[in-house]
């Protein structure tokens, strides 16, 4: 062992609920776009981390749209 600690690759946020929302273009399970899902394996870890950082707001947007809330997503 060299003692070098390598950071773990950013894990996929997929939870197996793979269905795209027509209105937003986001997966209702993980909040990613189809392009992000398709390219996840070839993305750099920093790109993946950036997408993961956006997922909480995207999932909130999906919940708002599903509930018919008048507060629309950006």
Short mmCIF file of N, CA and C in Angstrom, two decimals:
data_model
loop_
_atom_site.label_atom_id
_atom_site.label_comp_id
_atom_site.label_asym_id
_atom_site.label_seq_id
_atom_site.Cartn_x
_atom_site.Cartn_y
_atom_site.Cartn_z
N UNK A 1 0.84 -1.19 0.00
CA UNK A 1 0.00 0.00 0.00
C UNK A 1 0.87 1.24 0.00
N UNK A 2 0.50 2.19 -0.79
CA UNK A 2 1.28 3.41 -0.88
C UNK A 2 0.83 4.45 0.13
N UNK A 3 -0.28 4.23 0.78
CA UNK A 3 -0.78 5.20 1.74
C UNK A 3 -1.59 6.32 1.10
N UNK A 4 -1.72 6.29 -0.23
CA UNK A 4 -2.50 7.31 -0.93
C UNK A 4 -3.97 6.92 -0.85
N UNK A 5 -4.77 7.84 -0.39
CA UNK A 5 -6.20 7.60 -0.30
C UNK A 5 -6.86 8.23 -1.51
N UNK A 6 -7.51 7.40 -2.29
CA UNK A 6 -8.19 7.90 -3.48
C UNK A 6 -9.64 8.20 -3.11
N UNK A 7 -10.16 9.34 -3.53
CA UNK A 7 -11.56 9.64 -3.24
C UNK A 7 -12.47 8.68 -3.99
N UNK A 8 -13.56 8.33 -3.36
CA UNK A 8 -14.53 7.44 -4.01
C UNK A 8 -15.23 8.18 -5.12
N UNK A 9 -15.47 7.48 -6.20
CA UNK A 9 -16.22 8.08 -7.31
C UNK A 9 -17.63 8.40 -6.84
N UNK A 10 -18.18 9.46 -7.38
CA UNK A 10 -19.54 9.85 -7.03
C UNK A 10 -20.50 8.78 -7.50
N UNK A 11 -21.23 8.20 -6.57
CA UNK A 11 -22.16 7.12 -6.88
C UNK A 11 -23.35 7.65 -7.67
N UNK A 12 -23.92 6.78 -8.46
CA UNK A 12 -25.13 7.12 -9.21
C UNK A 12 -26.28 7.32 -8.23
N UNK A 13 -27.10 8.33 -8.46
CA UNK A 13 -28.26 8.55 -7.59
C UNK A 13 -29.46 7.67 -7.96
N UNK A 14 -29.28 6.79 -8.94
CA UNK A 14 -30.39 5.94 -9.39
C UNK A 14 -30.91 5.11 -8.22
N UNK A 15 -32.24 5.10 -8.08
CA UNK A 15 -32.86 4.29 -7.03
C UNK A 15 -33.79 3.23 -7.61
N UNK A 16 -33.70 3.03 -8.94
CA UNK A 16 -34.49 1.99 -9.58
C UNK A 16 -35.89 2.41 -10.00
N UNK A 17 -36.27 3.64 -9.74
CA UNK A 17 -37.58 4.15 -10.16
C UNK A 17 -37.34 4.94 -11.45
N UNK A 18 -37.13 4.22 -12.52
CA UNK A 18 -36.70 4.85 -13.78
C UNK A 18 -37.90 5.18 -14.66
N UNK A 19 -38.39 6.40 -14.50
CA UNK A 19 -39.53 6.87 -15.30
C UNK A 19 -39.35 8.36 -15.51
N UNK A 20 -39.42 8.78 -16.77
CA UNK A 20 -39.22 10.18 -17.10
C UNK A 20 -40.53 10.95 -16.98
N UNK A 21 -40.46 12.14 -16.41
CA UNK A 21 -41.60 13.03 -16.30
C UNK A 21 -41.66 13.85 -17.58
N UNK A 22 -42.76 13.75 -18.32
CA UNK A 22 -42.87 14.45 -19.60
C UNK A 22 -42.81 15.97 -19.46
N UNK A 23 -43.37 16.50 -18.40
CA UNK A 23 -43.42 17.96 -18.23
C UNK A 23 -42.05 18.57 -17.95
N UNK A 24 -41.23 17.86 -17.19
CA UNK A 24 -39.94 18.43 -16.78
C UNK A 24 -38.75 17.82 -17.50
N UNK A 25 -38.92 16.62 -18.05
CA UNK A 25 -37.79 15.93 -18.66
C UNK A 25 -36.85 15.32 -17.65
N UNK A 26 -37.32 15.18 -16.41
CA UNK A 26 -36.50 14.63 -15.33
C UNK A 26 -37.01 13.25 -14.94
N UNK A 27 -36.09 12.40 -14.50
CA UNK A 27 -36.47 11.10 -13.98
C UNK A 27 -37.15 11.32 -12.62
N UNK A 28 -38.31 10.70 -12.44
CA UNK A 28 -39.03 10.90 -11.18
C UNK A 28 -38.36 10.18 -10.02
N UNK A 29 -37.46 9.27 -10.31
CA UNK A 29 -36.76 8.55 -9.25
C UNK A 29 -35.52 9.26 -8.74
N UNK A 30 -34.75 9.84 -9.68
CA UNK A 30 -33.47 10.42 -9.27
C UNK A 30 -33.30 11.90 -9.61
N UNK A 31 -34.15 12.43 -10.49
CA UNK A 31 -34.07 13.85 -10.81
C UNK A 31 -33.11 14.21 -11.93
N UNK A 32 -32.50 13.20 -12.55
CA UNK A 32 -31.56 13.50 -13.64
C UNK A 32 -32.29 13.54 -14.98
N UNK A 33 -31.66 14.23 -15.95
CA UNK A 33 -32.18 14.23 -17.31
C UNK A 33 -31.75 12.94 -18.00
N UNK A 34 -32.38 12.63 -19.12
CA UNK A 34 -32.02 11.44 -19.87
C UNK A 34 -30.56 11.49 -20.32
N UNK A 35 -30.11 12.66 -20.73
CA UNK A 35 -28.72 12.83 -21.15
C UNK A 35 -27.76 12.58 -19.98
N UNK A 36 -28.10 13.09 -18.81
CA UNK A 36 -27.25 12.87 -17.63
C UNK A 36 -27.18 11.40 -17.26
N UNK A 37 -28.32 10.72 -17.38
CA UNK A 37 -28.35 9.28 -17.07
C UNK A 37 -27.47 8.52 -18.06
N UNK A 38 -27.64 8.83 -19.34
CA UNK A 38 -26.90 8.12 -20.39
C UNK A 38 -25.40 8.35 -20.30
N UNK A 39 -25.00 9.55 -19.89
CA UNK A 39 -23.58 9.91 -19.88
C UNK A 39 -22.91 9.76 -18.52
N UNK A 40 -23.64 9.34 -17.50
CA UNK A 40 -23.12 9.27 -16.14
C UNK A 40 -21.80 8.51 -16.06
N UNK A 41 -21.71 7.38 -16.71
CA UNK A 41 -20.52 6.54 -16.63
C UNK A 41 -19.27 7.17 -17.23
N UNK A 42 -19.44 8.09 -18.16
CA UNK A 42 -18.28 8.72 -18.80
C UNK A 42 -17.97 10.11 -18.26
N UNK A 43 -18.78 10.58 -17.31
CA UNK A 43 -18.55 11.91 -16.73
C UNK A 43 -17.41 11.88 -15.73
N UNK A 44 -16.76 13.02 -15.60
CA UNK A 44 -15.75 13.17 -14.55
C UNK A 44 -16.48 13.30 -13.22
N UNK A 45 -15.78 12.94 -12.15
CA UNK A 45 -16.40 12.97 -10.83
C UNK A 45 -16.92 14.36 -10.47
N UNK A 46 -16.21 15.40 -10.87
CA UNK A 46 -16.66 16.77 -10.57
C UNK A 46 -17.99 17.07 -11.26
N UNK A 47 -18.17 16.58 -12.48
CA UNK A 47 -19.44 16.77 -13.19
C UNK A 47 -20.56 16.05 -12.47
N UNK A 48 -20.28 14.82 -12.06
CA UNK A 48 -21.29 14.05 -11.33
C UNK A 48 -21.67 14.74 -10.03
N UNK A 49 -20.67 15.24 -9.32
CA UNK A 49 -20.94 15.93 -8.05
C UNK A 49 -21.79 17.17 -8.28
N UNK A 50 -21.51 17.89 -9.36
CA UNK A 50 -22.30 19.08 -9.68
C UNK A 50 -23.76 18.73 -9.94
N UNK A 51 -23.98 17.64 -10.64
CA UNK A 51 -25.35 17.20 -10.90
C UNK A 51 -26.01 16.77 -9.60
N UNK A 52 -25.30 16.00 -8.79
CA UNK A 52 -25.88 15.56 -7.50
C UNK A 52 -26.28 16.76 -6.64
N UNK A 53 -25.50 17.84 -6.71
CA UNK A 53 -25.82 19.04 -5.93
C UNK A 53 -27.14 19.67 -6.37
N UNK A 54 -27.52 19.47 -7.64
CA UNK A 54 -28.76 20.05 -8.16
C UNK A 54 -29.99 19.18 -7.90
N UNK A 55 -29.78 17.94 -7.54
CA UNK A 55 -30.89 16.99 -7.43
C UNK A 55 -31.93 17.33 -6.36
N UNK A 56 -31.56 17.83 -5.18
CA UNK A 56 -32.61 18.15 -4.20
C UNK A 56 -33.62 19.17 -4.73
N UNK A 57 -33.16 20.20 -5.42
CA UNK A 57 -34.08 21.20 -5.97
C UNK A 57 -34.92 20.60 -7.10
N UNK A 58 -34.30 19.77 -7.90
CA UNK A 58 -35.05 19.13 -8.99
C UNK A 58 -36.14 18.23 -8.44
N UNK A 59 -35.83 17.47 -7.40
CA UNK A 59 -36.83 16.58 -6.82
C UNK A 59 -37.95 17.39 -6.17
N UNK A 60 -37.60 18.52 -5.57
CA UNK A 60 -38.62 19.41 -5.00
C UNK A 60 -39.52 19.94 -6.12
N UNK A 61 -38.92 20.27 -7.25
CA UNK A 61 -39.69 20.74 -8.41
C UNK A 61 -40.67 19.67 -8.87
N UNK A 62 -40.21 18.43 -8.96
CA UNK A 62 -41.09 17.34 -9.36
C UNK A 62 -42.26 17.19 -8.38
N UNK A 63 -41.97 17.29 -7.08
CA UNK A 63 -43.03 17.18 -6.07
C UNK A 63 -44.03 18.32 -6.21
N UNK A 64 -43.53 19.55 -6.44
CA UNK A 64 -44.44 20.69 -6.60
C UNK A 64 -45.34 20.51 -7.81
N UNK A 65 -44.76 20.09 -8.91
CA UNK A 65 -45.54 19.92 -10.13
C UNK A 65 -46.55 18.79 -9.97
N UNK A 66 -46.18 17.73 -9.27
CA UNK A 66 -47.09 16.62 -9.05
C UNK A 66 -48.26 17.06 -8.17
N UNK A 67 -47.98 17.90 -7.19
CA UNK A 67 -49.04 18.33 -6.27
C UNK A 67 -49.89 19.45 -6.85
N UNK A 68 -49.46 20.01 -7.99
CA UNK A 68 -50.21 21.11 -8.60
C UNK A 68 -50.04 22.41 -7.87
N UNK A 69 -48.96 22.54 -7.12
CA UNK A 69 -48.70 23.76 -6.37
C UNK A 69 -48.58 24.95 -7.30
N UNK A 70 -49.16 26.09 -6.94
CA UNK A 70 -49.06 27.28 -7.79
C UNK A 70 -47.63 27.83 -7.85
N UNK A 71 -46.80 27.46 -6.89
CA UNK A 71 -45.41 27.90 -6.89
C UNK A 71 -44.67 27.05 -7.92
N UNK A 72 -44.40 27.61 -9.08
CA UNK A 72 -43.77 26.84 -10.15
C UNK A 72 -42.28 26.82 -9.99
N UNK A 73 -41.68 25.81 -10.57
CA UNK A 73 -40.22 25.68 -10.52
C UNK A 73 -39.56 26.65 -11.48
N UNK A 74 -38.30 26.94 -11.19
CA UNK A 74 -37.54 27.86 -12.03
C UNK A 74 -37.08 27.20 -13.28
#
